[in-house]
Tab-separated table of C-alpha atoms and ligand atoms in Angstrom:
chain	number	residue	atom	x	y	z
A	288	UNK	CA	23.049	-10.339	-84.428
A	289	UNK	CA	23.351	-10.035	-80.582
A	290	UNK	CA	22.259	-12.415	-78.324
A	291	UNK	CA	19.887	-9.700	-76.242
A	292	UNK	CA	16.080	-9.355	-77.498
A	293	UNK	CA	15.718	-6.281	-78.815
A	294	UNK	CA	13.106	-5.783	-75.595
A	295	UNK	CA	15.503	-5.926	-73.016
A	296	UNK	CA	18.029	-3.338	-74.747
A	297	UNK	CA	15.619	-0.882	-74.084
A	298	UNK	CA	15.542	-1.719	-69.834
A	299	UNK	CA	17.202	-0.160	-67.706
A	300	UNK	CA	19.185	-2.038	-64.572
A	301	UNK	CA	17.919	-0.899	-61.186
A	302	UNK	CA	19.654	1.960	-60.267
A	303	UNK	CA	18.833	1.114	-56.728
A	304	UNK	CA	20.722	-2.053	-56.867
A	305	UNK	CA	23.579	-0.123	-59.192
A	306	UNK	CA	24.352	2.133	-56.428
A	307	UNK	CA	24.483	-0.428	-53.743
A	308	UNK	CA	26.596	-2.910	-55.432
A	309	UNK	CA	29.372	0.025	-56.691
A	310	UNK	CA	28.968	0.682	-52.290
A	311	UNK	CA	29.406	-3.244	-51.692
A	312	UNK	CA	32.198	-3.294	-53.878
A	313	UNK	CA	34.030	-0.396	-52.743
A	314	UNK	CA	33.547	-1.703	-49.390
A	315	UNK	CA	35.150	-5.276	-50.000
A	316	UNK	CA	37.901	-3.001	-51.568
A	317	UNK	CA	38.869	-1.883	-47.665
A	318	UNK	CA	37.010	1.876	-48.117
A	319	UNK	CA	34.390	2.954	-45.502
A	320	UNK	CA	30.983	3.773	-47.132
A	321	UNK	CA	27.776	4.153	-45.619
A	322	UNK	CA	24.887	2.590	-47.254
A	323	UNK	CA	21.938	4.740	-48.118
A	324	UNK	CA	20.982	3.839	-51.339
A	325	UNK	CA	18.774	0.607	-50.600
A	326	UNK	CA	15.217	1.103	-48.769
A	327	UNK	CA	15.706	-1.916	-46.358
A	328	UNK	CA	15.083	-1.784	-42.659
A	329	UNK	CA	18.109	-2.257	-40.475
A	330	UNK	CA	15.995	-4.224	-38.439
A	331	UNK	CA	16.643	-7.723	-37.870
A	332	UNK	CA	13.692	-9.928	-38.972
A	333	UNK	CA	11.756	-10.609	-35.190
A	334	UNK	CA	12.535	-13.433	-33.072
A	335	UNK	CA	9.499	-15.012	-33.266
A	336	UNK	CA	9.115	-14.873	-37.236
A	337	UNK	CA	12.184	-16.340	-37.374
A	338	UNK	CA	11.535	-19.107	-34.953
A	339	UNK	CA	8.206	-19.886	-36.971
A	340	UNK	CA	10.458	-19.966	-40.243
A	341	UNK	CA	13.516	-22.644	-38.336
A	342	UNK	CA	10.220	-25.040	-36.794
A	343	UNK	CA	9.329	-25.146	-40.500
A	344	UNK	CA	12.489	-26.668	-41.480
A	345	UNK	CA	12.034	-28.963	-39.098
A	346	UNK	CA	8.634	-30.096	-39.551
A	347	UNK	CA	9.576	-31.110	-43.132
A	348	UNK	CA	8.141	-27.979	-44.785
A	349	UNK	CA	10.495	-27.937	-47.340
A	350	UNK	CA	8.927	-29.557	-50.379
A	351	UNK	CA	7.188	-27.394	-53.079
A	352	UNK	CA	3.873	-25.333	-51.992
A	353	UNK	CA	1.044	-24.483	-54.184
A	354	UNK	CA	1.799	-22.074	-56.904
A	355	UNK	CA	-0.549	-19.314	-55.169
A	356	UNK	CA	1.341	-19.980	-51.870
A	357	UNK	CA	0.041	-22.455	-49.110
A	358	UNK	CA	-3.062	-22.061	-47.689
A	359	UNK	CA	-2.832	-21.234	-44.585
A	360	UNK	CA	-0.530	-17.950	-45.831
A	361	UNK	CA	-3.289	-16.712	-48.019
A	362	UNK	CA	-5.619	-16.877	-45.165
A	363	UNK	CA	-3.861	-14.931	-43.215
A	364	UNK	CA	-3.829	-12.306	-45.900
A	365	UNK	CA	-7.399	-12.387	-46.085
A	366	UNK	CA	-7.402	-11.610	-42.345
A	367	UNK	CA	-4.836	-9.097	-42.687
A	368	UNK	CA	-6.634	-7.086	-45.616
A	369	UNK	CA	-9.863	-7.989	-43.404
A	370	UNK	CA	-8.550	-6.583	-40.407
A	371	UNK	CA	-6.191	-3.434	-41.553
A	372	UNK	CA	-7.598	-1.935	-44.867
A	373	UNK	CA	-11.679	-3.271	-44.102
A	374	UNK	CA	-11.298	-5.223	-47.851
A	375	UNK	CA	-12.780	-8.704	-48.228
A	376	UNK	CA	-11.237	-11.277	-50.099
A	377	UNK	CA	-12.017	-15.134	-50.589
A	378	UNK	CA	-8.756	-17.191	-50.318
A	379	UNK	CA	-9.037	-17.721	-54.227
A	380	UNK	CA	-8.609	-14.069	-54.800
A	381	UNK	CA	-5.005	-14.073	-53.179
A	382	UNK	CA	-1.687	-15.034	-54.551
A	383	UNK	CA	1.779	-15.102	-52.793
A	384	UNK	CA	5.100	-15.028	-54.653
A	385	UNK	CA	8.990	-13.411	-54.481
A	386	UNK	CA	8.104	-9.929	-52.956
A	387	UNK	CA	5.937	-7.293	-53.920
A	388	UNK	CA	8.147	-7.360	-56.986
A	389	UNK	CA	7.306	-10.206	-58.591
A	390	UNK	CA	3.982	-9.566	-57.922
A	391	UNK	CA	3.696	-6.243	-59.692
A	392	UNK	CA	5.452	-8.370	-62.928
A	393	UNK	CA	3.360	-11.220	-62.781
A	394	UNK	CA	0.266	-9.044	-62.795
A	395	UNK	CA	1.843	-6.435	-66.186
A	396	UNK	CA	3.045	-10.161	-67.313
A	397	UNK	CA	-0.316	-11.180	-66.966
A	398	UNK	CA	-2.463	-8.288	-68.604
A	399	UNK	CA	0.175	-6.383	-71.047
A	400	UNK	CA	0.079	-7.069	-74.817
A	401	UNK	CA	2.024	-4.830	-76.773
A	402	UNK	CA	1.273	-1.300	-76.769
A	403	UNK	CA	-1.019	-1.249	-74.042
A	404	UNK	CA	-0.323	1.520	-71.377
A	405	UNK	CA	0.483	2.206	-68.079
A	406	UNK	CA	0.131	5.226	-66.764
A	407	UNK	CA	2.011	6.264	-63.415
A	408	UNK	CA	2.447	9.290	-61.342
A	409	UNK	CA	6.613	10.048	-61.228
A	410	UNK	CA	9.032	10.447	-59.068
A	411	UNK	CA	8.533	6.733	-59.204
A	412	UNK	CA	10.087	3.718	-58.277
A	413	UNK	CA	12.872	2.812	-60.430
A	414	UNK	CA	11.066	-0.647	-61.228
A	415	UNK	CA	8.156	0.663	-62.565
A	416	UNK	CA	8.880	1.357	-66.256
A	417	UNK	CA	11.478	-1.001	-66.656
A	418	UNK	CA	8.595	-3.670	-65.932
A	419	UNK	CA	6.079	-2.281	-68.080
A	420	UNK	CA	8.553	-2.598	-70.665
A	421	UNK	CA	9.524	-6.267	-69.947
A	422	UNK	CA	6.166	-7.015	-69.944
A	423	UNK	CA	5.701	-5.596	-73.765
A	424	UNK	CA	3.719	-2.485	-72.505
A	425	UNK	CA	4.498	1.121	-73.003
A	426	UNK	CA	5.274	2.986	-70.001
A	427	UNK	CA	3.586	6.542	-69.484
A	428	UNK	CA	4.621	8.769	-66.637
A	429	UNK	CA	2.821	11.636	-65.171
A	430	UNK	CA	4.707	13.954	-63.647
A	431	UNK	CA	3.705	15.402	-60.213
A	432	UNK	CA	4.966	18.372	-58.612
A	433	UNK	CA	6.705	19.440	-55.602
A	434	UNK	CA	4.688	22.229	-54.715
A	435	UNK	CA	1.413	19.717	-54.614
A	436	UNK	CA	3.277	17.279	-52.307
A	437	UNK	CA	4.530	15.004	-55.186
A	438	UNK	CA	0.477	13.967	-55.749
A	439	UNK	CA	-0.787	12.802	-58.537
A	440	UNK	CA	-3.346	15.486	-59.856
A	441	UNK	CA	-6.689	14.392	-60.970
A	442	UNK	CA	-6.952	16.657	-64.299
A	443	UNK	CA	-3.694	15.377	-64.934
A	444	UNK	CA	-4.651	11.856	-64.471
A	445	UNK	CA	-7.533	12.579	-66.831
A	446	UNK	CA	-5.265	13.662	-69.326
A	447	UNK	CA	-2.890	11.075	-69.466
A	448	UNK	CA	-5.245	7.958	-69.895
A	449	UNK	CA	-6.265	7.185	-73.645
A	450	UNK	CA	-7.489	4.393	-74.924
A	451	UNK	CA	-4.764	2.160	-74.502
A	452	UNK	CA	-4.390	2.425	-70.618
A	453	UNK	CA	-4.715	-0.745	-68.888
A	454	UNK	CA	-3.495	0.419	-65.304
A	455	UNK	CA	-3.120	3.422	-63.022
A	456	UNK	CA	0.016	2.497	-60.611
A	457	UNK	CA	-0.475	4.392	-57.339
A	458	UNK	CA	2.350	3.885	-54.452
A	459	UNK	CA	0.976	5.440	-51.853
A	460	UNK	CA	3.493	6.072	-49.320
A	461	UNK	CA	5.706	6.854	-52.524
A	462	UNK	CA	9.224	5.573	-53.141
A	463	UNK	CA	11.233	8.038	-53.868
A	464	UNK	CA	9.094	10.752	-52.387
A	465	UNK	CA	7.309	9.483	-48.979
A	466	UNK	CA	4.473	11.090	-50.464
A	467	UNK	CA	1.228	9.593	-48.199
A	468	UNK	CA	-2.025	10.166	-50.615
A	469	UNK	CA	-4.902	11.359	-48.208
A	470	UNK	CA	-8.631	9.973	-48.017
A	471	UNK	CA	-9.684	12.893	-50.293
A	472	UNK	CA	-6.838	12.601	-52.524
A	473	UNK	CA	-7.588	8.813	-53.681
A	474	UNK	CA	-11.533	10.136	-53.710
A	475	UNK	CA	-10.585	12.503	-56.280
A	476	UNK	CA	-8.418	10.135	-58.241
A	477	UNK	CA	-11.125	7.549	-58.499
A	478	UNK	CA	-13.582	10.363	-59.726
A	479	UNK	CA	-11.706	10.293	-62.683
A	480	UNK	CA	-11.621	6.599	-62.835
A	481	UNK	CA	-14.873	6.593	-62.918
A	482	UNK	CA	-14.786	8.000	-66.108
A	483	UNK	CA	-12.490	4.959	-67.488
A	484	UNK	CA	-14.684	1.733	-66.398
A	485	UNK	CA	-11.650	-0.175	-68.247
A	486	UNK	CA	-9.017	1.029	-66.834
A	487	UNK	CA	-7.592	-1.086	-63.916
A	488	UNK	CA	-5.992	-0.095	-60.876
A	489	UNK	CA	-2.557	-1.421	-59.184
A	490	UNK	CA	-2.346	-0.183	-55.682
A	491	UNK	CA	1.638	-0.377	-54.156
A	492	UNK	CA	1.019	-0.580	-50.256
A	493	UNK	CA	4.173	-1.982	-49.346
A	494	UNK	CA	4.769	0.917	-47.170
A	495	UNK	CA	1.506	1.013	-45.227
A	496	UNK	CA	2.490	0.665	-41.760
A	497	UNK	CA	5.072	3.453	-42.620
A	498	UNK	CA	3.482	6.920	-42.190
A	499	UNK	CA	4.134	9.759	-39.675
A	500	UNK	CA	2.463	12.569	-37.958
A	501	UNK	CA	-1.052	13.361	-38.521
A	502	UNK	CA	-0.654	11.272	-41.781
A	503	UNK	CA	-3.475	8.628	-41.989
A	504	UNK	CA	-2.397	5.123	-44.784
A	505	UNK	CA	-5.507	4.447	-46.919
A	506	UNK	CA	-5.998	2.444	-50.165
A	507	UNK	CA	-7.612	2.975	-52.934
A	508	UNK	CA	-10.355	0.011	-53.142
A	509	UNK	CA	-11.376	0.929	-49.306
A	510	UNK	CA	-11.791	4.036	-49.936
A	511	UNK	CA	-13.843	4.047	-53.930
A	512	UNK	CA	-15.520	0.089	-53.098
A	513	UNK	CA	-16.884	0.671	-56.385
A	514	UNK	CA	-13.256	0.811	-58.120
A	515	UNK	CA	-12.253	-2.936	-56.010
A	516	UNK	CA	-13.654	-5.077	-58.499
A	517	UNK	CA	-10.816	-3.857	-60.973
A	518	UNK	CA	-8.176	-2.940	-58.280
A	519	UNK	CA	-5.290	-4.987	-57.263
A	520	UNK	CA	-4.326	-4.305	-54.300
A	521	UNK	CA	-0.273	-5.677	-53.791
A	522	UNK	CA	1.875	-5.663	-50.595
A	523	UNK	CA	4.405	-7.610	-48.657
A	524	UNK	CA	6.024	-8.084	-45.435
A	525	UNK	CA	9.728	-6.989	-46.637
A	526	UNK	CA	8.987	-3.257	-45.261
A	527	UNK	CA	6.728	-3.458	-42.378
A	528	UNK	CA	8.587	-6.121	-40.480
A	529	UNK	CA	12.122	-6.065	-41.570
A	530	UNK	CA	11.872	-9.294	-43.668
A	531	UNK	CA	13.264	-7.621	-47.006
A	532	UNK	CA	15.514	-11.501	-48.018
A	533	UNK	CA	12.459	-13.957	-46.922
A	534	UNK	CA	11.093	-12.511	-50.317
A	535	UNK	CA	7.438	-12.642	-49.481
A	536	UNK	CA	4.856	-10.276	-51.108
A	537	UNK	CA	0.988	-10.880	-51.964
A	538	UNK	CA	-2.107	-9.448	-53.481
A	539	UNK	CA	-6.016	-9.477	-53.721
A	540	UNK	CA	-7.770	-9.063	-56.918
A	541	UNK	CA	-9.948	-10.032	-59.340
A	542	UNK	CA	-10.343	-14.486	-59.638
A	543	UNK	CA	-9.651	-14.401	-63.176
A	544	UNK	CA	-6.666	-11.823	-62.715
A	545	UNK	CA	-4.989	-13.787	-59.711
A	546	UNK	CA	-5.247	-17.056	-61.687
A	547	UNK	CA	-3.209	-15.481	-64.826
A	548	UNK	CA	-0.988	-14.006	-62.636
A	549	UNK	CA	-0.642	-17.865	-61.003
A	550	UNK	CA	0.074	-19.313	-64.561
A	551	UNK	CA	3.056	-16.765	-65.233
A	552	UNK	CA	4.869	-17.420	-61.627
A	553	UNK	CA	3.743	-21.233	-62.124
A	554	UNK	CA	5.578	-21.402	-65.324
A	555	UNK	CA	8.478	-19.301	-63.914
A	556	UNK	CA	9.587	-19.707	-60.371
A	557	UNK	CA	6.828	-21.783	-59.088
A	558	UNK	CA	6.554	-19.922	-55.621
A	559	UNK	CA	8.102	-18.366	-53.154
A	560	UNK	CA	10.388	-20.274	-50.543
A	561	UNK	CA	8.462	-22.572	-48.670
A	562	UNK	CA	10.110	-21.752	-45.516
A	563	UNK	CA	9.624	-18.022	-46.077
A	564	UNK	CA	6.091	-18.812	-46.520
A	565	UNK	CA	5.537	-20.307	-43.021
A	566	UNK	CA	7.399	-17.283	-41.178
A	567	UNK	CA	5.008	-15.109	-42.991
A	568	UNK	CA	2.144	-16.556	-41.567
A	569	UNK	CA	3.551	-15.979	-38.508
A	570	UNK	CA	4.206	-12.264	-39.054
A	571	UNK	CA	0.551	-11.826	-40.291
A	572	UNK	CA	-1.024	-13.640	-37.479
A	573	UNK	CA	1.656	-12.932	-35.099
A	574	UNK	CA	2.672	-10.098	-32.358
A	575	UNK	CA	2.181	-6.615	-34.177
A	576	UNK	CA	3.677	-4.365	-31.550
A	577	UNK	CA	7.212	-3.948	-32.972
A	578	UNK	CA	5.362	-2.274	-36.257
A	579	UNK	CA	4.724	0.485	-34.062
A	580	UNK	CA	8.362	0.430	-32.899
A	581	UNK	CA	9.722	0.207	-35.986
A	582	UNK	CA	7.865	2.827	-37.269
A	583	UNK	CA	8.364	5.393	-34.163
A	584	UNK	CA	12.228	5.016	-34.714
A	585	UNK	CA	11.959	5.831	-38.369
A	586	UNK	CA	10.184	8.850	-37.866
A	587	UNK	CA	12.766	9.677	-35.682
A	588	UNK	CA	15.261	9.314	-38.060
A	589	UNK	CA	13.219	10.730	-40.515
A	590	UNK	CA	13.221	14.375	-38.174
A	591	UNK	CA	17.214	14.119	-38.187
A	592	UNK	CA	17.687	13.456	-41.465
A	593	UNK	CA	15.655	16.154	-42.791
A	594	UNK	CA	16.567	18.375	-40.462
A	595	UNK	CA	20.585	17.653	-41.271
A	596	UNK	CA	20.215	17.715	-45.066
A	597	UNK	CA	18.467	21.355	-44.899
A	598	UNK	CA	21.555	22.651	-43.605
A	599	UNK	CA	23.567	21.935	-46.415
A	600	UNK	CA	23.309	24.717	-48.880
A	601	UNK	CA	22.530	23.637	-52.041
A	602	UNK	CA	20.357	20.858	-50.771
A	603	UNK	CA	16.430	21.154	-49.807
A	604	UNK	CA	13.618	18.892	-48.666
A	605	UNK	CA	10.391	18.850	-47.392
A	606	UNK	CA	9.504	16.417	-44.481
A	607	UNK	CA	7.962	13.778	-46.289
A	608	UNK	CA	5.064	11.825	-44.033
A	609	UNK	CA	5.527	8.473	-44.727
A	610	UNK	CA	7.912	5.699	-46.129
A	611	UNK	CA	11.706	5.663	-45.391
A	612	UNK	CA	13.116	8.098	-47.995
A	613	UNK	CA	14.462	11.838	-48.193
A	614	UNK	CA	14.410	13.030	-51.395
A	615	UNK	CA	16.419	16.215	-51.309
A	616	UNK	CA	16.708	18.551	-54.767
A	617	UNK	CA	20.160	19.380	-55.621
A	618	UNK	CA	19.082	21.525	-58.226
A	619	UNK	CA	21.667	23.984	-57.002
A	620	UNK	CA	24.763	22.119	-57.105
A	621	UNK	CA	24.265	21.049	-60.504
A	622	UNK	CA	27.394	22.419	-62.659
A	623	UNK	CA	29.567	23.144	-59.800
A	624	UNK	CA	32.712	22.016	-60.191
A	625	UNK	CA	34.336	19.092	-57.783
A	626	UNK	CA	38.124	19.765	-56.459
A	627	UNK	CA	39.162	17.113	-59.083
A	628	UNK	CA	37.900	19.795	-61.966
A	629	UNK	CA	35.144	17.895	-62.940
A	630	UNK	CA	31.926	19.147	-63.864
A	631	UNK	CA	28.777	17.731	-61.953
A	632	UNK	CA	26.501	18.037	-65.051
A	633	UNK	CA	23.741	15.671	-63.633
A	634	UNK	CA	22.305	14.510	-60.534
A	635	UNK	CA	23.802	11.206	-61.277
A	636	UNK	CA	27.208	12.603	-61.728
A	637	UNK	CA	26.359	14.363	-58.171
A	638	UNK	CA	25.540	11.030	-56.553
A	639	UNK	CA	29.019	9.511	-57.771
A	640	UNK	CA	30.753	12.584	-56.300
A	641	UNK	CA	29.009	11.598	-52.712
A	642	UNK	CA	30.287	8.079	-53.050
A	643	UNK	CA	33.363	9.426	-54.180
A	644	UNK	CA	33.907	12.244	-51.788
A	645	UNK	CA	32.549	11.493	-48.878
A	646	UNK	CA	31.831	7.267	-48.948
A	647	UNK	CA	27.544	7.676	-48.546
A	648	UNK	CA	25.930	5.289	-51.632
A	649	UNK	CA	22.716	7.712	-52.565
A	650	UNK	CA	20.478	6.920	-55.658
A	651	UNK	CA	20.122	9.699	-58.010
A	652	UNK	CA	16.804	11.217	-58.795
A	653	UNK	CA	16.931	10.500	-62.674
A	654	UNK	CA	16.590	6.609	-61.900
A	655	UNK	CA	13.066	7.611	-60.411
A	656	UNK	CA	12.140	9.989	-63.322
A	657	UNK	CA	13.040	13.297	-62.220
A	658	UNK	CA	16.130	14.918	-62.205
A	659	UNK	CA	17.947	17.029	-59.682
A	660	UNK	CA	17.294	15.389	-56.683
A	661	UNK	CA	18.923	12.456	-54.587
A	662	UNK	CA	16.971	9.650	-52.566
A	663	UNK	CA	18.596	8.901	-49.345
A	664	UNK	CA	17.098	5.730	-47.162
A	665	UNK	CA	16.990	6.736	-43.733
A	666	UNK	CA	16.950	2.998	-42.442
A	667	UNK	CA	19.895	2.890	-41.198
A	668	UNK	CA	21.096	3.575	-37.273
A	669	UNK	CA	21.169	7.204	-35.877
A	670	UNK	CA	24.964	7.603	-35.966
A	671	UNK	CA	25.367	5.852	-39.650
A	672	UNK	CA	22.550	8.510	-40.420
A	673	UNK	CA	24.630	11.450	-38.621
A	674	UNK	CA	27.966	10.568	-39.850
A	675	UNK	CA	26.663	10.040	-43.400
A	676	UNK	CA	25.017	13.804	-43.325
A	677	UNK	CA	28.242	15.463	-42.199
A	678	UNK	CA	30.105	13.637	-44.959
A	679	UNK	CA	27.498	15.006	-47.221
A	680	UNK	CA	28.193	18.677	-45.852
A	681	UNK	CA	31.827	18.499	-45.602
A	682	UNK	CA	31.732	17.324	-49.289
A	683	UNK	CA	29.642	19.486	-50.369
A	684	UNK	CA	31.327	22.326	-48.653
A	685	UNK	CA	34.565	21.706	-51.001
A	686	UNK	CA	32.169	22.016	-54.728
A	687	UNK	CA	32.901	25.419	-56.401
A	688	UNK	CA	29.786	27.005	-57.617
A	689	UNK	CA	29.976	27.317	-61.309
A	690	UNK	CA	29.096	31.337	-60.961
A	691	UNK	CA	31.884	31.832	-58.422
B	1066	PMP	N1	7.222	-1.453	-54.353
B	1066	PMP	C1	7.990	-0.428	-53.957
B	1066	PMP	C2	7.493	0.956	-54.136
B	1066	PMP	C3	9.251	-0.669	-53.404
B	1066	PMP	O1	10.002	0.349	-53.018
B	1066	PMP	C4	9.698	-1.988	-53.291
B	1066	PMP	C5	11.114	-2.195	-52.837
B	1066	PMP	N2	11.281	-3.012	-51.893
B	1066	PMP	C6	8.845	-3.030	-53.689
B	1066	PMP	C7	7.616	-2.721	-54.228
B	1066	PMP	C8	9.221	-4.461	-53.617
B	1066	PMP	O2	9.392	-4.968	-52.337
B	1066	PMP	P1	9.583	-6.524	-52.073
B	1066	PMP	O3	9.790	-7.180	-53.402
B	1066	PMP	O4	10.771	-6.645	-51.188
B	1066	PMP	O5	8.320	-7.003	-51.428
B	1067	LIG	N1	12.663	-1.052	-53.098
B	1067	LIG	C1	13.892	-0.802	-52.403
B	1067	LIG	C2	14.521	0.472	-52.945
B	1067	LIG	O1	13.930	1.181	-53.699
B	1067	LIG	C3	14.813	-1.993	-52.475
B	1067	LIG	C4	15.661	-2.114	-53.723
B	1067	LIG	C5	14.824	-2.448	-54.917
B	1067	LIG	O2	14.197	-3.510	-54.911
B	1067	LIG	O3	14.825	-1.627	-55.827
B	1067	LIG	O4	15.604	0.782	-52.578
């Protein structure tokens, strides 16, 4: 007998963090390779968060913090959710911990028994399913299409929920696809809900302050108030102001659901760094005006990206309005043959080429549930973005279409 529970032989490893270590290590190995496989601004973290997080250290706030974070934290959140998505929360009905991530595991932790469902709309985050199944639940994707944007569809919602669901997971704007769900599309969604008083909601915002164009961010309990009461509503300040290793996310829910999810992360890691903790209260309550920044460069980068990666043949995308991903299909290049010999039979096998060929880490589109596509993060500088696209091309350029 093994020493590995029979649950964790059936999870997956992040492909996400896969990719980016194989880069990391090919890197420390002396070749150059451009890093696009990790959705983490390039940003530093802002001076004055940082400042907030070094007078912390030295005002002796280094001891251990309530489990649900320290109060003055999960005000702020109730200010922020207040202020930005019009949702009112008492301090008891917010919990802080290690990122968004832990958050979305504490709560599956928290509210999975085995066999219960979760049903989520795919492309999805690689973390998705492999949590559900950590957490003893059954993981049930829903496929969307690219023709409808990569949105959920309501009569497909309908028929994926049974009596097993426990949650709906919505990401709204989507990792993989930057998919931004619209007013009317969360309306229609929580139509169906309606239908399903028990099941519960988990609503990913950690992109909020990410969208682009005419693209408005809205979420789901502001927009069906009658759907809040079993909503959880989860975000973080990793994205939105380039604080991705602080490891700070929170939530607003339920009482009874935040204080389960407080007994798992007290009997696990306790919290999240009190020092982390303090700098987030100062990017809540702080200076916003570099969100705005942030945000206008990506979109920037997210015109040159797109426009780049359409030129290659055999790779297409749409210009997706929010988030920081491209995800291109590759569809086409699938079986061509590399000037090794080898066969690219999948889109993983594609991806390795790329990091191969022409040193640019990409995650496949299998370790988000749908194959034939690659994500590429466009946080990363102009030139690092340029140079990484004509490395693509030029690699590209040297495949051998299996019909030729
Ligand atoms: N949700 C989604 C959709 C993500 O892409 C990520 C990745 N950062 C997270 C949650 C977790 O973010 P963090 O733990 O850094 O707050
Ligand atoms: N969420 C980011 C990504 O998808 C960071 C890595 C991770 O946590 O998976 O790339």
């Amino acid at each position: 007998m093994g020493i590995l529970s029979a649950k964790l032989s059936a999870v997956k490893p992040s492909q996400t963090k896969a990719m980016t270590a194989m880069a990391a290590s090919l890197k420390a190995q002396g070749r150059a390779i451009i890093t696009l496989s990790q959705g983490e601004p390039d940003f530093d973290t802002p001076e004055n968060i940082s400042r907030a997080a070094v007078g912390a250290i030295h005002a002796g706030h280094t001891k251990y913090t309530a489990v649900a974070g320290i109060t003055s934290l999960r005000e702020a959140v109730v200010r922020k959710f207040q202020r930005e998505n019009n949702l009112t929360f008492s301090v008891d009905q917010i919990t802080v911990g290690c990122g968004a991530k832990q958050l979305l595991y504490n709560a599956l932790v928290a509210t999975l028994d085995e066999g219960d469902e979760v049903v989520f709309p795919t492309p999805c985050w690689v973390s998705y399913p492999e949590m559900v199944k950590l957490a003893g639940g059954t993981p049930v994707a829903i496929e969307t299409r690219r023709d409808k944007g990569f949105i959920l569809q309501p009569e497909d919602l309908r028929a994926a929920i049974t009596p097993k669901t426990k949650w709906l997971m919505l990401n709204s704007p989507s990792n993989p696809t930057g998919a931004v769900y619209s007013r009317k599309d969360l309306e229609a969604l929580a139509e169906v809900l309606r239908e399903f008083p028990d099941v519960w909601v988990l609503s990913d915002d950690i992109y909020e302050h990410l969208v682009y164009g005419e693209a408005e961010f809205c979420t789901i309990a502001e927009v069906a108030p009658d759907i809040a009461a079993r909503t959880l509503t989860i975000n973080g300040v990793s994205k939105s102001y380039a604080m991705t290793g602080w490891r700070v996310g929170y939530a607003g829910g339920a009482v009874e659901l935040i204080k389960a999810m407080n007994t798992v992360q007290g009997q696990s890691t306790s919290h999240t760094s009190s020092i982390s903790q303090y700098a987030a209260v100062e990017a809540l309550n702080g200076d916003q005006s570099f969100i705005r920044e942030f945000r206008d460069a990506f979109e920037a980068r997210r015109n040159l990206v797109v426009h780049l990666l359409n030129e290659i043949p055999g790779l297409e995308c749409e210009r997706p309005d929010g988030a920081f991903y491209v995800f291109a299909g590759c569809h086409a290049l699938i079986g061509s043959v590399t000037p090794s010999g080898k066969v690219l039979e999948t889109d993983m096998d594609f991806a390795l080429y790329l990091m191969e060929e022409a040193g640019v880490a990409v995650v496949p589109g299998s370790g988000f549930l749908a194959d034939g596509y690659i994500r590429i993060s466009y946080a990363s500088s102009e030139d690092e973005l340029k140079g990484a696209c004509i490395a693509i091309a030029r690699a590209v350029a040297k495949l051998v279409h299996k019909a030729a």
